[in-house]
Tab-separated table of C-alpha atoms and ligand atoms in Angstrom:
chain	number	residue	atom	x	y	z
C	24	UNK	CA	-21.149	-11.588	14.911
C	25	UNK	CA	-23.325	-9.605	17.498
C	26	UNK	CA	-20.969	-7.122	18.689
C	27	UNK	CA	-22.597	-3.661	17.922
C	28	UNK	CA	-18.418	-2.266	17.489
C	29	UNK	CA	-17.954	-0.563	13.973
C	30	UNK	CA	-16.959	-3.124	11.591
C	31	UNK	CA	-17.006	-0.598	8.563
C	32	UNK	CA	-13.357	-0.443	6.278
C	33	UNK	CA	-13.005	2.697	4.950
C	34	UNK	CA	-9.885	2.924	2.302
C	35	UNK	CA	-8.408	6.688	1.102
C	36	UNK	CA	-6.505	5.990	-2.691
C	37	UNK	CA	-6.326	6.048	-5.962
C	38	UNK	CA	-8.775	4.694	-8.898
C	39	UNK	CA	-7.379	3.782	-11.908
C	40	UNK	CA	-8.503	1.815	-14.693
C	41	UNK	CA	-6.075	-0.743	-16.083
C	42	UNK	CA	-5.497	-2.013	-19.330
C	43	UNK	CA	-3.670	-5.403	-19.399
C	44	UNK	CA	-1.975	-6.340	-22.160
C	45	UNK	CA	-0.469	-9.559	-22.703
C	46	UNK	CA	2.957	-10.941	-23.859
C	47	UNK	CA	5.072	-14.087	-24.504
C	48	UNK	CA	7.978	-11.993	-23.144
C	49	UNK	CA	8.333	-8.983	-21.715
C	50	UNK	CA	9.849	-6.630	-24.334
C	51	UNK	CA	13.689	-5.475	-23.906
C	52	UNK	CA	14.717	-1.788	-24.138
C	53	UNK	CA	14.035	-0.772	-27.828
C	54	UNK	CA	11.854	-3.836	-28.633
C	55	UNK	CA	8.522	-4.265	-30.408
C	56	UNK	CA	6.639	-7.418	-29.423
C	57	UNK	CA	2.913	-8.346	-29.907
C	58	UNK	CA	0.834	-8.571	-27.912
C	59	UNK	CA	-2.930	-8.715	-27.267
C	60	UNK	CA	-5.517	-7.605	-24.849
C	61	UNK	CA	-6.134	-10.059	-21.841
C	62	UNK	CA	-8.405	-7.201	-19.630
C	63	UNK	CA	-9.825	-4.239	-19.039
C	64	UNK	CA	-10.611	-3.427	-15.877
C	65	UNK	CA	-10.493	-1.397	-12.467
C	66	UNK	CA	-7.673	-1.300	-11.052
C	67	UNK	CA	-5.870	1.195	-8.522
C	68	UNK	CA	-4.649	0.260	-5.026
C	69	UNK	CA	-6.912	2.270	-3.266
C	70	UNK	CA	-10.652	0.942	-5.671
C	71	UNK	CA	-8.294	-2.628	-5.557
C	72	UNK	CA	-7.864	-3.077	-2.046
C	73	UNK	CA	-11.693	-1.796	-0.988
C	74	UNK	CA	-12.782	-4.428	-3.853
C	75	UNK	CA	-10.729	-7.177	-1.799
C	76	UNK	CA	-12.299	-5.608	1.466
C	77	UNK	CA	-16.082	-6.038	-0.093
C	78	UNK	CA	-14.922	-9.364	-1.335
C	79	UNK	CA	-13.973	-10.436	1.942
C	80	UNK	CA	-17.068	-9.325	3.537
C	81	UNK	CA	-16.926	-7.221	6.657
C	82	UNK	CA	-19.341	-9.306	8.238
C	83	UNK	CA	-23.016	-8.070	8.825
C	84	UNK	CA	-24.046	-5.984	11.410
C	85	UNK	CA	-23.951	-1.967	11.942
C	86	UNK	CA	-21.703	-0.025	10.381
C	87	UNK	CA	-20.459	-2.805	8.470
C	88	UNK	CA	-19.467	-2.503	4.671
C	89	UNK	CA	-16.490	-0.754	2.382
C	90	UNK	CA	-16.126	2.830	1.716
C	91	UNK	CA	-14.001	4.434	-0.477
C	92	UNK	CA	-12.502	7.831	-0.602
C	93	UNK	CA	-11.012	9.501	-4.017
C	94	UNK	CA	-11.160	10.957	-7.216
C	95	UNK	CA	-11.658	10.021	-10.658
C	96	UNK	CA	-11.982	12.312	-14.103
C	97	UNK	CA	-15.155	13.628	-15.780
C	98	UNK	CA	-14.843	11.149	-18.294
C	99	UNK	CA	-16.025	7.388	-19.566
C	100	UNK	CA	-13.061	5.677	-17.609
C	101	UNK	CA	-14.182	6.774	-14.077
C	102	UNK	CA	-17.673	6.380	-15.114
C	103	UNK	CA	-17.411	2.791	-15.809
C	104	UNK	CA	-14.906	2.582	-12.527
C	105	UNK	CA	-17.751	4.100	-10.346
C	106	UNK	CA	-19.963	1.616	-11.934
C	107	UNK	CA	-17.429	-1.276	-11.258
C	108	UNK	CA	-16.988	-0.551	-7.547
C	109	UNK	CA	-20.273	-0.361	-7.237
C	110	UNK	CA	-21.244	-3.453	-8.606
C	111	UNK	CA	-18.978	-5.201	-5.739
C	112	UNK	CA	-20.857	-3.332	-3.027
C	113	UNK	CA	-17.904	-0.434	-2.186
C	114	UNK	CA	-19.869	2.704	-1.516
C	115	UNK	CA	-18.593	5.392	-3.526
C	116	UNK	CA	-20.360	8.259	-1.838
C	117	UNK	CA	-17.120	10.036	-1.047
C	118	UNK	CA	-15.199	9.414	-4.198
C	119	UNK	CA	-15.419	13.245	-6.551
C	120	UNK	CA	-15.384	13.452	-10.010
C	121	UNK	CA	-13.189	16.139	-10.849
C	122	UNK	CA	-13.504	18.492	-14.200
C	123	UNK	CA	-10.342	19.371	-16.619
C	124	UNK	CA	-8.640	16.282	-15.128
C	125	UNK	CA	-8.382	12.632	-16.539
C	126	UNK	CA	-9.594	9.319	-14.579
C	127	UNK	CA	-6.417	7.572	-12.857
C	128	UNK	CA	-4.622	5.038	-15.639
C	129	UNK	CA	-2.172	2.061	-15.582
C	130	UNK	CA	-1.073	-0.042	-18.432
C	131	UNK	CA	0.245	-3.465	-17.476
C	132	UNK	CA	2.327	-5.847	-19.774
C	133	UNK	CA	2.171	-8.896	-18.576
C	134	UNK	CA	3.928	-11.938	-19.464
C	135	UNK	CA	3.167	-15.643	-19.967
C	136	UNK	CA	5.173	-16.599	-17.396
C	137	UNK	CA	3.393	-14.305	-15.150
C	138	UNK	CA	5.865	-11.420	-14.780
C	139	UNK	CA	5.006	-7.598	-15.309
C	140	UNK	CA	5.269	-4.168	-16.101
C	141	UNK	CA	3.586	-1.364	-15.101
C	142	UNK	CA	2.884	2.140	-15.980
C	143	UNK	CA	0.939	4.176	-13.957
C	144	UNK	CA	-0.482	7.832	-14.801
C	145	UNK	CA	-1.992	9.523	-11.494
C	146	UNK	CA	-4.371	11.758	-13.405
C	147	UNK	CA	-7.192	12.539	-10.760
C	148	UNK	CA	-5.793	10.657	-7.695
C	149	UNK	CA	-3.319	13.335	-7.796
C	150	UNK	CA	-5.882	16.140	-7.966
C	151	UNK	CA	-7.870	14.746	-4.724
C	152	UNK	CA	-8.323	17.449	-2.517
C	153	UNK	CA	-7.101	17.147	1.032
C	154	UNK	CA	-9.772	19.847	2.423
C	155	UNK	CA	-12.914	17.022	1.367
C	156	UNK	CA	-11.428	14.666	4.067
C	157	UNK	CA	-13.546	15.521	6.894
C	158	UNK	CA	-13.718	13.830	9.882
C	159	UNK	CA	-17.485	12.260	8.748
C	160	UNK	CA	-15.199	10.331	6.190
C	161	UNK	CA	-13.903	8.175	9.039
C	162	UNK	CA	-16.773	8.245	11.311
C	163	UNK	CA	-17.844	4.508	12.012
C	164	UNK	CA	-14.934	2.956	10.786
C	165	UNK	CA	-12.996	0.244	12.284
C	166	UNK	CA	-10.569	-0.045	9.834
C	167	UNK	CA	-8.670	2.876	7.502
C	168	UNK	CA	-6.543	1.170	4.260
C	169	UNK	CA	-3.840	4.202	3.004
C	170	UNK	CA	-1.928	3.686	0.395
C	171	UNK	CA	1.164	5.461	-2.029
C	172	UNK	CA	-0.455	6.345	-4.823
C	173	UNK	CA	-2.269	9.656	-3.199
C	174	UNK	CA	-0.210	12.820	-2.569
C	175	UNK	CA	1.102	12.702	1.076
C	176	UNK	CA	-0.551	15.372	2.700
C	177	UNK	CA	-3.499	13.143	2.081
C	178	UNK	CA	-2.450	10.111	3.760
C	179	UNK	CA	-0.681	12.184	6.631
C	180	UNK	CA	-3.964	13.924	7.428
C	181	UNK	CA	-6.419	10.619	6.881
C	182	UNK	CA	-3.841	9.609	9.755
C	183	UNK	CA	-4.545	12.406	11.769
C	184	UNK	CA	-8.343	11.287	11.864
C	185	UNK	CA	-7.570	8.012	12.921
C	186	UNK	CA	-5.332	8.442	15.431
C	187	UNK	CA	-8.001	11.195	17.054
C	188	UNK	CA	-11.151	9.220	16.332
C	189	UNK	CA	-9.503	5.766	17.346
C	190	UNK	CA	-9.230	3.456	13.781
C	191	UNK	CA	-6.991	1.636	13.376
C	192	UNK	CA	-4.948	2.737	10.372
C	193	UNK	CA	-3.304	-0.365	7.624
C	194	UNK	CA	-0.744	1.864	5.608
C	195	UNK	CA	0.326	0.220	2.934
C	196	UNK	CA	3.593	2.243	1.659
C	197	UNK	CA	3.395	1.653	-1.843
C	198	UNK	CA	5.332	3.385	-3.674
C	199	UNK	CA	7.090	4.605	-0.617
C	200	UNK	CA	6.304	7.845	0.599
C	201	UNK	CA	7.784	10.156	3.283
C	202	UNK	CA	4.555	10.317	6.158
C	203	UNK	CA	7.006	11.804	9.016
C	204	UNK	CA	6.227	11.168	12.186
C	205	UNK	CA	2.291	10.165	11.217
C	206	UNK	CA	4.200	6.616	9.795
C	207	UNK	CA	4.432	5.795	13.856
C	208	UNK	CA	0.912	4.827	14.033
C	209	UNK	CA	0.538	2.206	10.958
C	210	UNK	CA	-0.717	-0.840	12.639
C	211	UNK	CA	0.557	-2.551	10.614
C	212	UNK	CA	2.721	-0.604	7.920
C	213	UNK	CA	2.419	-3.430	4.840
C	214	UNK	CA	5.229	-3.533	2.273
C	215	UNK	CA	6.955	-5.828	0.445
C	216	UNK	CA	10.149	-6.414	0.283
C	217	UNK	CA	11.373	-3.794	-2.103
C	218	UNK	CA	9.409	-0.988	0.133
C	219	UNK	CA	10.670	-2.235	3.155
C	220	UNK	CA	14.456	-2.160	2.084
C	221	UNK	CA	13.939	1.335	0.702
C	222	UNK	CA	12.480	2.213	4.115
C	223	UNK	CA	16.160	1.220	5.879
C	224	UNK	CA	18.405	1.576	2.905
C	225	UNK	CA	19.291	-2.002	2.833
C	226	UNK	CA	18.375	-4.898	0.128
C	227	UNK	CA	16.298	-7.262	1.235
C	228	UNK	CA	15.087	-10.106	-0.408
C	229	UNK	CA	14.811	-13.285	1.840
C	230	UNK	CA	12.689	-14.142	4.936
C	231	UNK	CA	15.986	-14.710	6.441
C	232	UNK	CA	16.912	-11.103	5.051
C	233	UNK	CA	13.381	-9.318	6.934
C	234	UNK	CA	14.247	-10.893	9.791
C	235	UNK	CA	17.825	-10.049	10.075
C	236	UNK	CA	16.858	-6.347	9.857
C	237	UNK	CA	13.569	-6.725	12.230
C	238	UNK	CA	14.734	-4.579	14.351
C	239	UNK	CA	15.526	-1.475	11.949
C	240	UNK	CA	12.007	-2.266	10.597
C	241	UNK	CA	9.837	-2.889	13.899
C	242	UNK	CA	10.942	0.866	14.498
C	243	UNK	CA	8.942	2.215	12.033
C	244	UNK	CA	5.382	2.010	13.357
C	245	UNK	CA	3.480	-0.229	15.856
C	246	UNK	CA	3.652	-3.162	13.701
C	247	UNK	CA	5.356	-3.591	10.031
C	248	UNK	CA	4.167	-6.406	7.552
C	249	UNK	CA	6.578	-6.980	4.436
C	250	UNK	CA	5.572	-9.427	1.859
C	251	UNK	CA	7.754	-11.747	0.008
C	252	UNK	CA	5.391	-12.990	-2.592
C	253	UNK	CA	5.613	-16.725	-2.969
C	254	UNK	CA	7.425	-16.680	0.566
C	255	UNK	CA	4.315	-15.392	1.930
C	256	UNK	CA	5.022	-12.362	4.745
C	257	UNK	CA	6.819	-11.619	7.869
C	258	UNK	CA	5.047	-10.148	10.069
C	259	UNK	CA	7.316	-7.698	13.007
C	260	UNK	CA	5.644	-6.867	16.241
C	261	UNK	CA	7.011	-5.119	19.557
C	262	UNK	CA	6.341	-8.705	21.435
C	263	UNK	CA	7.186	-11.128	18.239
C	264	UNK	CA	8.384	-12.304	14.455
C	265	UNK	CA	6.274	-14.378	12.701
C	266	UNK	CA	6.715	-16.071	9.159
C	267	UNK	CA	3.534	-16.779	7.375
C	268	UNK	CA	4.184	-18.659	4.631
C	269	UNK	CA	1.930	-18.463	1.643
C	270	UNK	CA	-0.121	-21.303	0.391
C	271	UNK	CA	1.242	-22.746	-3.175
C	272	UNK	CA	-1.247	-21.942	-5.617
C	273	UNK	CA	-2.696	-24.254	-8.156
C	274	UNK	CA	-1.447	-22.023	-10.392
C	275	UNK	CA	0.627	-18.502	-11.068
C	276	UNK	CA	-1.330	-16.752	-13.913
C	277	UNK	CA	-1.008	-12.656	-12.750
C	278	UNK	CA	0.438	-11.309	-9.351
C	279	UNK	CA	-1.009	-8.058	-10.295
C	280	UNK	CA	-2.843	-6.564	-7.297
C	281	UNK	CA	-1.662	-9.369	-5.027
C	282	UNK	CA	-0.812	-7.188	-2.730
C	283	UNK	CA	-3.891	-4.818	-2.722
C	284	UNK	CA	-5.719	-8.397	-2.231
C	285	UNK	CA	-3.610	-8.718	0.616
C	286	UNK	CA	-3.989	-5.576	2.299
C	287	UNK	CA	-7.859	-4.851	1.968
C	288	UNK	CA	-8.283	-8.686	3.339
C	289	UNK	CA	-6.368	-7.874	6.242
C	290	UNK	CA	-8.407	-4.461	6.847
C	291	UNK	CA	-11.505	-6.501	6.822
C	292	UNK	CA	-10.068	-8.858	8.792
C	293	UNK	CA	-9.104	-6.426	11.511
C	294	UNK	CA	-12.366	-4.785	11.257
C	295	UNK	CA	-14.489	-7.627	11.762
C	296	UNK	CA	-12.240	-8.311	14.898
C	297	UNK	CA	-9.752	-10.851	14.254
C	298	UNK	CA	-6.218	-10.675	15.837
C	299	UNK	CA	-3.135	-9.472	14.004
C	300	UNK	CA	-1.714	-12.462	13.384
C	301	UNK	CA	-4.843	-14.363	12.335
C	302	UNK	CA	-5.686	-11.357	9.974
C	303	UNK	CA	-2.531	-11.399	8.581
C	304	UNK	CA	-2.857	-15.124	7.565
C	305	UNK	CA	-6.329	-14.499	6.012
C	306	UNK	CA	-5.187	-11.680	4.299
C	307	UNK	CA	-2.043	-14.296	2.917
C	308	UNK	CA	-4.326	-16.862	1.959
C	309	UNK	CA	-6.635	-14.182	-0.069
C	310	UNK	CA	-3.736	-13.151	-1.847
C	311	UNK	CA	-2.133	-16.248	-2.678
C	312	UNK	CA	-5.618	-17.763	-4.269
C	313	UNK	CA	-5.946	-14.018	-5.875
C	314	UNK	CA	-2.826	-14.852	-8.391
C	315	UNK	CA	-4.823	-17.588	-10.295
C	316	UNK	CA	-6.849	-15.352	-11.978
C	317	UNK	CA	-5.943	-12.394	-14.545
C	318	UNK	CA	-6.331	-8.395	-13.274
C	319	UNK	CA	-6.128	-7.109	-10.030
C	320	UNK	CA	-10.173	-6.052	-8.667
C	321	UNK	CA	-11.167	-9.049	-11.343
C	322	UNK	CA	-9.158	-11.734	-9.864
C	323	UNK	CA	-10.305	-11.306	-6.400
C	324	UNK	CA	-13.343	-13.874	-7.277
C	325	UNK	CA	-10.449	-16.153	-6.546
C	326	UNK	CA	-11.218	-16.177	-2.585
C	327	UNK	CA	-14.748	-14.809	-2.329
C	328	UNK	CA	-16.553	-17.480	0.170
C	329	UNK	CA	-13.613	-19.287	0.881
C	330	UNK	CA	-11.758	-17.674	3.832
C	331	UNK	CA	-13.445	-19.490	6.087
C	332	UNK	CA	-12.763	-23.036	4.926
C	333	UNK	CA	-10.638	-24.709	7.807
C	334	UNK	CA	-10.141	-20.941	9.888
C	335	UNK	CA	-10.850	-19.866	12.982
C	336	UNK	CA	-13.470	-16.821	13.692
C	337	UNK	CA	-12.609	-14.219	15.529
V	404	LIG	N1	3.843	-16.497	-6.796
V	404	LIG	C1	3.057	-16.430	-5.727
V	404	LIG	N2	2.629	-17.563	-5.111
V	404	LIG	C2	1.844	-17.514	-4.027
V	404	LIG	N3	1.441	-16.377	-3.449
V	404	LIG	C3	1.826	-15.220	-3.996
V	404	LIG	C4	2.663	-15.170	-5.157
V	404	LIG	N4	2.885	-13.874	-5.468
V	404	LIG	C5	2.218	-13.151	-4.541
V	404	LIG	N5	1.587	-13.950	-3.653
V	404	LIG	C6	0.773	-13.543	-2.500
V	404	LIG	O1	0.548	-12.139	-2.571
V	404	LIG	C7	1.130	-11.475	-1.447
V	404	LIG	C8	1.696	-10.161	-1.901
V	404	LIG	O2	2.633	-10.371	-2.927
V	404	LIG	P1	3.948	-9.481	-3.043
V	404	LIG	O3	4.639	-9.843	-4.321
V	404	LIG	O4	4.733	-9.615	-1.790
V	404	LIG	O5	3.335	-8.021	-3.124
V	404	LIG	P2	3.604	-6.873	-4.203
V	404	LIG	O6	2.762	-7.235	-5.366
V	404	LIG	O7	3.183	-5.648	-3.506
V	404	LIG	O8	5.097	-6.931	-4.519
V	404	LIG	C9	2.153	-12.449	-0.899
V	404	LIG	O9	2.356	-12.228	0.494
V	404	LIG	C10	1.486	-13.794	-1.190
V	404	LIG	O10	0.489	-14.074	-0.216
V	405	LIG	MG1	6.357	-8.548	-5.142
């Protein structure tokens, strides 16, 4: 690509490291099951969806590449997670190491069948300090990636710098989190279909469901994306509702960070200048392949190189 626009992603969230642990069965209520180790890894929306960004490549050219802003503990964990994200090329220039608090956690059970729980401790992605998001953080980008798993005021003000400096902000709601009025802007808001119920106070569950309530939901901010895992996503502008359905993988081994996969392809793809709706079915293809391979960050060799097989370029 020759265009000399910004092409850089820059994603505000949480770091954690994850320790998978694997089970025939996910355990009931007062069970003990065994299990064993399958990973351990990086993990955290925020470190997972600029890994899917890098991944993805933003295409070369200047300003192009994956920056992350956040926290992580004093400690061995956010060491080796600092270590990790660089390894796939995310610059982790802006990401503090914090004293007297621990590197961000999650422990995932995960079940032969593919299903899982999830435990998440916040640790240092709750400590991140609003005041270090400058405007410099955001300078070049194309692209901002938000996410749940930081404290509000975080996201609301990395919003703020978008909407004055121009990028175009992907908030992924996840968990759900009240933004006010700085929600308008998402472009799009991602969820799945869990979020996007709690969003409206209905259940949804169905494509047929999403698009029943596409109204309610195309309210929320410029454009609203809600997943439906193996249905793929719906995607709700002002102008149209489109169903992208996802691709059947070869095989379902671990959803886990599916939809980070999802939502740092689409911020590259929106950075390196491909429409909404073509973004949205990169980003859909990149998390469908994604599921064939244990971990979140870790599985994401699962669509490196091939996003471009039978696609268009922007
Ligand atoms: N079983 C699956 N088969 C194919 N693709 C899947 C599957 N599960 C997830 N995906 C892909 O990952 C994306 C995000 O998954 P989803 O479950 O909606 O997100 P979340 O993990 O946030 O609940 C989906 O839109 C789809 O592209
Ligand atoms: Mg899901």
């Amino acid at each position: 690509m020759e265009s000399a626009a910004p092409q850089r992603v820059v994603v505000v969230g949480s770091i954690n490291v994850d320790e998978v642990l694997g089970v025939a069965e996910l355990p009931a209520p007062g069970e003990t099951v065994l299990g064993r180790e399958r990973a351990t890894g990086l993990g955290g929306k925020g470190a997972n969806q600029a890994v899917a960004a890098a991944v993805a490549g933003t295409g070369a050219g200047a300003g192009s590449g994956v920056a992350l802003f956040g926290a992580v503990g004093a400690d061995a964990r956010g060491a080796g997670a600092l270590e990790e994200l660089a390894k796939y090329g995310v610059d982790t220039a802006r990401v503090a190491t914090l004293d007297d608090v621990a590197t961000g956690r999650a422990l995932v059970i995960l079940s032969e069948a593919g299903e899982n729980e999830i435990i998440v401790v916040g640790g240092a992605n709750q400590a991140l300090d609003v005041g270090t998001l400058t405007r410099d953080v955001l300078r070049d980008a194309a692209a901002v990636a938000l996410q749940g798993e930081v404290a509000p005021e975080v996201n609301r003000a990395a919003l703020r710098l978008a909407a004055e400096l121009g990028v175009r902000a992907v908030v992924n709601l996840a968990p759900v989190q009240d933004l006010g009025g700085d929600l308008a802007q998402a472009d799009p808001l991602v969820v799945n279909e869990i979020e996007a119920g709690q969003l409206i106070g209905a259940e949804l569950a169905t494509v047929q469901d999403v698009t029943a309530a596409a109204p309610r939901l195309r309210a929320l901010a410029r454009s609203v994306l809600v997943t439906l895992g193996a249905s793929g996503a719906v995607l709700i502008t002002p102008e149209a509702l489109d169903h992208v359905p996802a691709p059947r993988p070869d095989r379902v081994v671990d959803t886990t960070g599916a939809g980070d996969a999802l939502v740092g392809v689409l911020a590259a793809a929106l950075a390196q200048g491909f429409e909404l709706r073509a973004a949205v079915q990169r980003a859909v293809r990149a998390a469908s392949l994604s599921v064939t391979e244990v971990g979140a960050a870790a599985s994401y060799e699962a669509f490196r190189g091939r996003l471009d097989e039978g696609a268009v370029t922007p």
